[in-house]
């Protein structure tokens, strides 16, 4: 069947479909001017199944697409599968007959981050996979034998201390484990967190002094695996709660706050304000109610958690369908004025449309429309300099062009998001929509 056949599930069609080649390129017909201060690599991860339909959007083999920028020039593009054990065809079961999980088996398809000089490709079911800057796979890491639980694809790197804070979730107890890393990448401790059941906990948030867990009603269900390709199911009767814990605290210190059933893959950010915790999220009223391809519609919501014992106030900030919320990484866990996201069409899976920039102080927003048939991936904000203003910087993303069935790497001026891009770098092939990426600057 061709890429365009409607008999294929949405994640095997259009720009969700995998590419079948690994490509390297080192010369580009750049339009515009690449900012000279961008020296580093932009890396983006996403599922790119190598052996046909894996049964669910989230289950494909991870592929990284990377662009290196240096001194105002695009130096290279390359895409590489993450050479996981699954990619290599290793058929060892992930869960043994005794129920022991092998966390070195996973697709590494969700995010790619830089921390403490390491580049880590991440998926929430297993250990991180270390990569080189040239996108060669080094292999899974357990941080010197210290990690013995899953590791989320959404660790948070504290902008103030450089610590990495993360968690993992599992279908068997302990269902949630919190991980705290030093700024130099040493796993300092892992702490089991009690929750009532096994839920799909995709992301979490940090503030200056706390972490926030989201225990939401997508609950583990083996029956659902056969029916919908994903062993998790919308179960509103499970309830929904947010857990607030001091960063250095323990399970005994977690305060739980009930909220209405909903699902959140991604917070935009969280911060402390006059004793409360403010958390902006892309909130789905429900998820996967009609099956694993039913994504409903997420919109930007502000939760204000009264940590002195009050409840959680919900305040809609926008009614557009969005996903992939991001902020200036220098504001991680600190008050943010600006946020960025993709507007989405969620009629079938999630397909991005435009980029939106929110000014949450003036309660305004602006759109970048890439043009007819041109759709972005998640956009990553990179500050123009260490002391630049919060929105003084660049938005990096891959943009798919349906007419050419190919993609561009695009740089926008975040302070003038609606304007023409600063630079457009046509790439030698299509970059599928994918999930998450990051800018990894060269060491100073
Ligand atoms: Fe994610």
Short mmCIF file of C-alpha atoms and ligand atoms in Angstrom, two decimals:
data_model
loop_
_atom_site.label_atom_id
_atom_site.label_comp_id
_atom_site.label_asym_id
_atom_site.label_seq_id
_atom_site.Cartn_x
_atom_site.Cartn_y
_atom_site.Cartn_z
CA UNK A 1 0.00 0.00 0.00
CA UNK A 2 1.17 3.53 -0.67
CA UNK A 3 1.83 6.14 2.03
CA UNK A 4 -1.46 7.82 1.17
CA UNK A 5 -3.73 4.79 1.50
CA UNK A 6 -6.57 5.40 3.93
CA UNK A 7 -6.52 1.69 4.79
CA UNK A 8 -3.43 2.37 6.85
CA UNK A 9 -3.76 3.79 10.37
CA UNK A 10 -3.14 7.53 10.60
CA UNK A 11 0.37 7.05 12.01
CA UNK A 12 1.47 5.17 8.85
CA UNK A 13 0.12 7.79 6.42
CA UNK A 14 1.01 11.31 5.27
CA UNK A 15 3.77 12.89 7.30
CA UNK A 16 3.27 10.44 10.15
CA UNK A 17 4.56 7.66 7.88
CA UNK A 18 8.10 6.44 8.50
CA UNK A 19 10.98 7.19 6.13
CA UNK A 20 12.98 4.21 4.96
CA UNK A 21 16.47 5.67 4.54
CA UNK A 22 19.23 7.09 6.64
CA UNK A 23 20.61 10.16 4.89
CA UNK A 24 23.60 12.44 5.43
CA UNK A 25 23.97 15.86 3.80
CA UNK A 26 26.46 18.66 4.25
CA UNK A 27 25.46 21.37 1.79
CA UNK A 28 22.16 23.20 1.66
CA UNK A 29 20.45 25.87 -0.37
CA UNK A 30 19.69 28.04 2.67
CA UNK A 31 17.18 30.86 2.31
CA UNK A 32 17.60 33.74 4.77
CA UNK A 33 20.29 33.97 7.44
CA UNK A 34 21.04 31.47 10.18
CA UNK A 35 21.83 33.37 13.42
CA UNK A 36 25.58 33.20 14.04
CA UNK A 37 25.20 32.56 17.74
CA UNK A 38 23.53 29.20 17.13
CA UNK A 39 26.41 26.76 17.52
CA UNK A 40 25.31 23.23 18.30
CA UNK A 41 22.89 20.56 17.17
CA UNK A 42 19.12 20.47 16.96
CA UNK A 43 17.97 16.90 17.56
CA UNK A 44 14.44 15.55 17.24
CA UNK A 45 13.18 12.06 18.05
CA UNK A 46 10.09 10.23 16.86
CA UNK A 47 8.72 6.80 16.02
CA UNK A 48 9.83 5.48 12.64
CA UNK A 49 8.84 1.80 12.53
CA UNK A 50 11.21 -0.32 10.49
CA UNK A 51 8.99 -3.42 10.11
CA UNK A 52 5.57 -2.07 9.15
CA UNK A 53 2.67 -1.15 11.41
CA UNK A 54 3.74 -1.62 15.05
CA UNK A 55 0.10 -1.51 16.25
CA UNK A 56 0.15 1.96 17.80
CA UNK A 57 1.59 5.41 17.02
CA UNK A 58 3.72 5.23 20.17
CA UNK A 59 5.32 1.86 19.37
CA UNK A 60 7.65 2.55 16.41
CA UNK A 61 11.44 2.34 16.44
CA UNK A 62 13.04 5.65 17.42
CA UNK A 63 14.70 7.78 14.75
CA UNK A 64 16.68 10.96 15.38
CA UNK A 65 16.82 13.80 12.86
CA UNK A 66 19.65 16.24 13.53
CA UNK A 67 20.89 19.52 12.07
CA UNK A 68 24.27 20.98 13.04
CA UNK A 69 24.63 24.77 12.98
CA UNK A 70 27.91 26.64 13.23
CA UNK A 71 28.82 30.30 12.72
CA UNK A 72 25.69 31.11 10.71
CA UNK A 73 25.86 28.00 8.54
CA UNK A 74 24.04 24.68 8.41
CA UNK A 75 26.90 22.18 8.51
CA UNK A 76 25.07 18.88 8.35
CA UNK A 77 21.79 17.01 8.42
CA UNK A 78 21.51 13.37 9.23
CA UNK A 79 18.83 10.96 10.39
CA UNK A 80 19.58 7.72 12.19
CA UNK A 81 17.54 5.01 13.82
CA UNK A 82 18.42 4.45 17.44
CA UNK A 83 20.13 1.04 17.40
CA UNK A 84 18.09 -0.45 20.22
CA UNK A 85 17.87 -4.17 20.89
CA UNK A 86 14.41 -4.09 19.29
CA UNK A 87 15.77 -2.36 16.16
CA UNK A 88 18.51 -5.00 15.95
CA UNK A 89 15.87 -7.74 15.98
CA UNK A 90 16.56 -9.06 19.48
CA UNK A 91 13.45 -11.09 20.36
CA UNK A 92 14.15 -11.47 24.07
CA UNK A 93 10.85 -10.82 25.89
CA UNK A 94 10.81 -7.53 27.76
CA UNK A 95 9.07 -9.21 30.70
CA UNK A 96 10.35 -12.63 31.76
CA UNK A 97 8.10 -15.53 32.77
CA UNK A 98 8.86 -14.59 36.37
CA UNK A 99 7.59 -11.04 35.70
CA UNK A 100 11.02 -9.38 35.73
CA UNK A 101 11.23 -6.41 33.36
CA UNK A 102 14.34 -5.87 31.24
CA UNK A 103 14.61 -2.08 30.97
CA UNK A 104 17.32 -2.33 28.32
CA UNK A 105 14.56 -3.30 25.85
CA UNK A 106 12.66 -0.30 24.50
CA UNK A 107 12.13 1.78 21.37
CA UNK A 108 13.89 4.99 22.54
CA UNK A 109 11.47 6.93 20.30
CA UNK A 110 10.10 9.86 22.30
CA UNK A 111 12.64 12.53 23.24
CA UNK A 112 16.33 13.34 23.05
CA UNK A 113 18.07 15.52 25.59
CA UNK A 114 21.51 16.73 26.55
CA UNK A 115 22.62 16.66 30.18
CA UNK A 116 26.06 16.66 31.79
CA UNK A 117 27.76 16.14 28.43
CA UNK A 118 25.67 13.13 27.48
CA UNK A 119 23.03 12.84 24.75
CA UNK A 120 20.18 10.55 25.76
CA UNK A 121 17.40 9.17 23.56
CA UNK A 122 14.41 8.45 25.77
CA UNK A 123 11.26 6.37 25.94
CA UNK A 124 9.24 6.05 29.11
CA UNK A 125 9.26 2.27 29.32
CA UNK A 126 13.00 1.76 29.65
CA UNK A 127 16.48 3.03 30.35
CA UNK A 128 17.88 5.99 28.38
CA UNK A 129 19.94 5.19 25.28
CA UNK A 130 23.15 7.15 24.98
CA UNK A 131 23.97 8.59 21.53
CA UNK A 132 26.91 10.44 20.05
CA UNK A 133 26.57 13.90 18.51
CA UNK A 134 26.91 12.13 15.13
CA UNK A 135 23.85 10.03 16.06
CA UNK A 136 25.69 6.75 16.53
CA UNK A 137 24.14 4.63 19.25
CA UNK A 138 26.33 3.89 22.28
CA UNK A 139 23.71 1.86 24.15
CA UNK A 140 21.40 1.97 27.14
CA UNK A 141 22.71 3.43 30.37
CA UNK A 142 21.77 2.66 33.96
CA UNK A 143 24.01 5.44 35.28
CA UNK A 144 26.71 3.17 36.62
CA UNK A 145 24.33 0.49 37.85
CA UNK A 146 22.27 2.91 39.95
CA UNK A 147 19.08 3.05 37.84
CA UNK A 148 16.81 0.07 38.36
CA UNK A 149 13.42 1.49 37.31
CA UNK A 150 11.96 3.04 34.16
CA UNK A 151 12.88 6.58 33.21
CA UNK A 152 10.41 9.07 31.72
CA UNK A 153 11.03 10.67 28.34
CA UNK A 154 10.46 14.04 30.06
CA UNK A 155 13.14 14.71 32.65
CA UNK A 156 13.41 18.33 33.75
CA UNK A 157 16.71 20.15 33.94
CA UNK A 158 16.64 22.86 36.59
CA UNK A 159 17.61 26.17 35.02
CA UNK A 160 19.10 27.37 38.31
CA UNK A 161 21.04 24.37 39.59
CA UNK A 162 21.56 22.19 36.49
CA UNK A 163 20.11 19.20 38.39
CA UNK A 164 18.09 16.71 36.37
CA UNK A 165 14.84 15.60 38.01
CA UNK A 166 12.88 12.72 36.57
CA UNK A 167 10.60 9.81 37.38
CA UNK A 168 9.52 6.55 35.84
CA UNK A 169 6.32 4.53 35.91
CA UNK A 170 5.64 0.84 35.69
CA UNK A 171 2.71 -1.57 35.42
CA UNK A 172 3.82 -3.34 38.62
CA UNK A 173 4.57 -1.84 42.03
CA UNK A 174 6.30 0.44 42.71
CA UNK A 175 4.15 2.12 40.09
CA UNK A 176 6.07 5.41 40.23
CA UNK A 177 9.70 6.10 41.11
CA UNK A 178 11.28 9.57 41.43
CA UNK A 179 14.90 10.07 40.27
CA UNK A 180 17.16 12.92 41.32
CA UNK A 181 20.43 13.61 39.46
CA UNK A 182 23.30 15.95 40.28
CA UNK A 183 24.29 18.66 37.77
CA UNK A 184 27.13 16.34 36.71
CA UNK A 185 24.71 13.53 35.81
CA UNK A 186 25.13 11.30 38.87
CA UNK A 187 21.96 9.51 39.97
CA UNK A 188 21.77 10.56 43.61
CA UNK A 189 18.65 8.66 44.63
CA UNK A 190 15.47 6.98 43.46
CA UNK A 191 12.36 7.19 45.64
CA UNK A 192 9.23 5.03 45.25
CA UNK A 193 6.02 7.08 45.16
CA UNK A 194 2.74 5.46 46.25
CA UNK A 195 -0.22 5.80 43.89
CA UNK A 196 -3.42 3.72 43.89
CA UNK A 197 -2.78 1.97 40.58
CA UNK A 198 -0.71 1.65 37.43
CA UNK A 199 -1.33 4.66 35.21
CA UNK A 200 0.40 6.04 32.14
CA UNK A 201 2.33 8.93 33.66
CA UNK A 202 3.93 10.55 30.62
CA UNK A 203 5.39 13.77 32.03
CA UNK A 204 5.68 15.80 35.22
CA UNK A 205 6.64 19.33 36.26
CA UNK A 206 9.09 21.00 38.58
CA UNK A 207 9.10 24.30 40.45
CA UNK A 208 11.93 25.95 42.36
CA UNK A 209 11.29 23.72 45.39
CA UNK A 210 8.84 21.01 44.32
CA UNK A 211 8.02 18.35 41.77
CA UNK A 212 4.46 17.62 40.64
CA UNK A 213 3.27 14.13 39.64
CA UNK A 214 0.13 13.68 37.53
CA UNK A 215 -1.76 10.49 38.44
CA UNK A 216 -4.42 10.53 35.71
CA UNK A 217 -6.95 7.92 34.59
CA UNK A 218 -5.19 6.16 31.74
CA UNK A 219 -4.89 2.87 33.59
CA UNK A 220 -2.90 -0.27 32.76
CA UNK A 221 -5.04 -2.88 31.00
CA UNK A 222 -3.56 -5.93 29.29
CA UNK A 223 -6.92 -6.59 27.60
CA UNK A 224 -6.59 -3.27 25.86
CA UNK A 225 -3.25 -4.27 24.33
CA UNK A 226 -4.87 -6.82 22.04
CA UNK A 227 -7.81 -4.56 21.19
CA UNK A 228 -6.10 -1.22 20.71
CA UNK A 229 -2.35 -1.83 20.55
CA UNK A 230 -1.71 -0.06 23.85
CA UNK A 231 -1.93 -1.68 27.32
CA UNK A 232 -3.60 1.38 28.85
CA UNK A 233 -7.23 2.45 28.90
CA UNK A 234 -9.28 5.55 29.72
CA UNK A 235 -10.76 4.72 33.16
CA UNK A 236 -12.38 7.86 34.62
CA UNK A 237 -13.57 6.00 37.73
CA UNK A 238 -9.88 5.77 38.76
CA UNK A 239 -10.07 9.50 39.52
CA UNK A 240 -7.34 12.05 38.94
CA UNK A 241 -4.88 13.70 41.28
CA UNK A 242 -1.79 15.87 41.37
CA UNK A 243 0.99 15.00 43.81
CA UNK A 244 3.20 17.82 45.10
CA UNK A 245 6.49 16.79 46.72
CA UNK A 246 9.50 18.83 47.84
CA UNK A 247 12.35 18.12 45.41
CA UNK A 248 14.40 16.66 48.23
CA UNK A 249 11.39 15.06 49.91
CA UNK A 250 10.15 11.50 50.19
CA UNK A 251 6.95 9.62 49.49
CA UNK A 252 5.69 10.60 52.97
CA UNK A 253 5.92 14.26 51.99
CA UNK A 254 3.71 14.03 48.88
CA UNK A 255 0.48 16.02 49.14
CA UNK A 256 -2.21 14.81 46.74
CA UNK A 257 -4.88 17.07 45.24
CA UNK A 258 -7.96 15.69 43.49
CA UNK A 259 -8.90 17.12 40.12
CA UNK A 260 -11.55 16.30 37.53
CA UNK A 261 -10.67 13.29 35.36
CA UNK A 262 -8.65 14.37 32.33
CA UNK A 263 -5.38 13.53 30.64
CA UNK A 264 -2.23 15.58 30.19
CA UNK A 265 0.71 14.38 28.20
CA UNK A 266 2.62 17.64 28.58
CA UNK A 267 2.77 20.51 31.02
CA UNK A 268 4.08 23.76 29.57
CA UNK A 269 5.74 24.63 32.89
CA UNK A 270 5.03 25.10 36.60
CA UNK A 271 6.14 27.63 39.21
CA UNK A 272 5.51 28.86 42.73
CA UNK A 273 3.50 32.00 43.36
CA UNK A 274 2.54 33.29 46.82
CA UNK A 275 2.44 29.83 48.32
CA UNK A 276 0.49 28.35 45.44
CA UNK A 277 1.76 26.28 42.55
CA UNK A 278 0.78 27.41 39.08
CA UNK A 279 0.94 24.76 36.36
CA UNK A 280 0.03 25.33 32.71
CA UNK A 281 -0.83 22.17 30.79
CA UNK A 282 -2.20 20.90 27.48
CA UNK A 283 -5.30 19.23 28.94
CA UNK A 284 -7.48 16.60 27.27
CA UNK A 285 -10.99 16.29 28.81
CA UNK A 286 -10.65 12.59 27.93
CA UNK A 287 -8.28 10.39 25.96
CA UNK A 288 -8.60 7.12 24.01
CA UNK A 289 -12.27 6.72 24.98
CA UNK A 290 -13.06 5.34 21.52
CA UNK A 291 -9.77 3.49 21.09
CA UNK A 292 -6.05 4.08 20.94
CA UNK A 293 -6.27 6.43 17.94
CA UNK A 294 -8.87 8.72 19.61
CA UNK A 295 -6.96 11.74 20.87
CA UNK A 296 -9.84 14.15 21.50
CA UNK A 297 -8.57 17.74 21.77
CA UNK A 298 -6.16 19.28 24.27
CA UNK A 299 -6.26 22.96 25.16
CA UNK A 300 -4.14 25.19 27.37
CA UNK A 301 -5.33 25.09 30.98
CA UNK A 302 -3.92 26.75 34.09
CA UNK A 303 -4.05 24.77 37.33
CA UNK A 304 -3.47 26.76 40.51
CA UNK A 305 -2.77 24.41 43.40
CA UNK A 306 -3.39 25.81 46.88
CA UNK A 307 -0.77 23.79 48.74
CA UNK A 308 -2.01 24.91 52.15
CA UNK A 309 -4.93 22.55 51.81
CA UNK A 310 -7.25 24.20 49.35
CA UNK A 311 -8.09 22.60 46.05
CA UNK A 312 -6.97 23.04 42.49
CA UNK A 313 -8.47 25.88 40.50
CA UNK A 314 -8.82 25.32 36.76
CA UNK A 315 -8.67 28.28 34.41
CA UNK A 316 -8.84 27.79 30.63
CA UNK A 317 -6.23 29.98 28.93
CA UNK A 318 -7.22 29.23 25.34
CA UNK A 319 -9.79 27.09 23.54
CA UNK A 320 -7.66 26.09 20.54
CA UNK A 321 -6.54 22.50 20.12
CA UNK A 322 -2.81 22.41 20.91
CA UNK A 323 0.05 20.07 21.77
CA UNK A 324 3.82 20.16 22.31
CA UNK A 325 3.87 23.13 24.72
CA UNK A 326 7.35 24.51 25.36
CA UNK A 327 8.98 27.43 27.15
CA UNK A 328 12.36 29.13 27.32
CA UNK A 329 14.47 26.45 29.08
CA UNK A 330 15.90 29.19 31.34
CA UNK A 331 12.40 29.43 32.91
CA UNK A 332 12.03 25.72 33.74
CA UNK A 333 10.34 25.66 37.16
CA UNK A 334 10.29 29.46 37.31
CA UNK A 335 7.53 31.91 36.38
CA UNK A 336 7.10 32.12 32.61
CA UNK A 337 5.41 34.83 30.63
CA UNK A 338 5.72 33.23 27.20
CA UNK A 339 4.91 29.76 25.93
CA UNK A 340 4.91 28.07 22.54
CA UNK A 341 2.84 25.21 21.16
CA UNK A 342 1.56 23.66 17.96
CA UNK A 343 -2.08 24.09 17.08
CA UNK A 344 -3.42 20.71 16.10
CA UNK A 345 -6.12 18.89 14.21
CA UNK A 346 -7.08 15.94 16.38
CA UNK A 347 -9.84 14.54 14.17
CA UNK A 348 -7.60 11.54 13.51
CA UNK A 349 -4.61 11.13 15.78
CA UNK A 350 -2.79 14.43 16.19
CA UNK A 351 -1.64 16.48 13.23
CA UNK A 352 0.05 19.82 13.71
CA UNK A 353 -1.13 22.94 11.87
CA UNK A 354 0.55 26.18 13.01
CA UNK A 355 2.81 27.43 15.78
CA UNK A 356 1.29 29.61 18.46
CA UNK A 357 3.12 31.92 20.86
CA UNK A 358 1.28 32.78 24.08
CA UNK A 359 1.89 35.93 26.07
CA UNK A 360 0.29 34.82 29.33
CA UNK A 361 0.75 38.22 30.94
CA UNK A 362 -1.10 40.25 28.31
CA UNK A 363 -3.32 37.22 27.55
CA UNK A 364 -2.63 37.48 23.85
CA UNK A 365 -1.31 35.05 21.29
CA UNK A 366 0.22 35.12 17.83
CA UNK A 367 0.40 32.48 15.13
CA UNK A 368 2.98 31.51 12.58
CA UNK A 369 1.29 30.03 9.54
CA UNK A 370 3.89 28.17 7.46
CA UNK A 371 1.68 28.29 4.38
CA UNK A 372 -0.61 25.93 2.55
CA UNK A 373 0.32 22.29 3.06
CA UNK A 374 3.23 23.21 5.35
CA UNK A 375 3.08 21.94 8.94
CA UNK A 376 5.57 22.14 11.81
CA UNK A 377 6.90 19.67 14.32
CA UNK A 378 7.29 20.66 17.97
CA UNK A 379 9.16 23.98 18.13
CA UNK A 380 12.10 24.42 20.49
CA UNK A 381 12.99 27.83 21.92
CA UNK A 382 16.68 28.80 22.07
CA UNK A 383 17.61 32.08 23.80
CA UNK A 384 19.65 34.55 21.74
CA UNK A 385 22.17 34.80 24.58
CA UNK A 386 22.45 33.79 28.23
CA UNK A 387 21.01 37.10 29.44
CA UNK A 388 18.52 37.68 26.62
CA UNK A 389 14.92 38.62 27.46
CA UNK A 390 12.50 35.72 27.93
CA UNK A 391 11.25 35.70 24.34
CA UNK A 392 14.45 37.05 22.77
CA UNK A 393 15.59 34.07 20.81
CA UNK A 394 14.73 31.56 18.15
CA UNK A 395 12.21 28.83 17.50
CA UNK A 396 13.62 25.78 15.74
CA UNK A 397 11.43 23.22 14.03
CA UNK A 398 11.10 20.89 11.08
CA UNK A 399 8.38 21.86 8.62
CA UNK A 400 6.80 19.33 6.30
CA UNK A 401 5.85 20.53 2.81
CA UNK A 402 3.11 18.29 1.42
CA UNK A 403 3.52 19.55 -2.17
CA UNK A 404 7.19 18.53 -2.24
CA UNK A 405 6.70 15.60 0.14
CA UNK A 406 9.87 16.85 1.81
CA UNK A 407 10.83 18.95 4.81
CA UNK A 408 12.72 22.09 5.79
CA UNK A 409 14.54 23.01 8.95
CA UNK A 410 13.13 26.42 9.89
CA UNK A 411 14.28 29.13 12.31
CA UNK A 412 11.79 31.76 13.48
CA UNK A 413 12.44 34.96 15.43
CA UNK A 414 10.44 34.32 18.62
CA UNK A 415 9.82 38.04 19.14
CA UNK A 416 8.34 38.29 15.65
CA UNK A 417 6.78 34.88 15.30
CA UNK A 418 4.30 35.91 12.60
CA UNK A 419 7.08 37.27 10.36
CA UNK A 420 8.89 35.42 7.61
CA UNK A 421 11.32 32.83 8.99
CA UNK A 422 14.89 33.99 9.64
CA UNK A 423 16.15 30.95 7.79
CA UNK A 424 14.79 28.00 5.85
CA UNK A 425 17.08 25.02 5.25
CA UNK A 426 15.62 22.58 2.68
CA UNK A 427 16.48 19.03 3.71
CA UNK A 428 17.18 16.08 1.42
CA UNK A 429 14.15 14.17 2.65
CA UNK A 430 10.91 14.28 4.58
CA UNK A 431 11.08 14.48 8.38
CA UNK A 432 8.03 12.74 9.89
CA UNK A 433 6.02 14.72 12.44
CA UNK A 434 7.66 12.92 15.38
CA UNK A 435 7.58 13.84 19.04
CA UNK A 436 10.18 15.84 20.95
CA UNK A 437 13.54 17.45 20.42
CA UNK A 438 16.04 19.81 21.94
CA UNK A 439 18.83 22.17 21.04
CA UNK A 440 22.15 20.97 22.40
CA UNK A 441 24.64 23.84 22.31
CA UNK A 442 28.33 23.20 21.79
CA UNK A 443 30.33 23.36 25.04
CA UNK A 444 31.79 26.84 25.60
FE1 LIG B 1 5.89 13.62 25.32
#
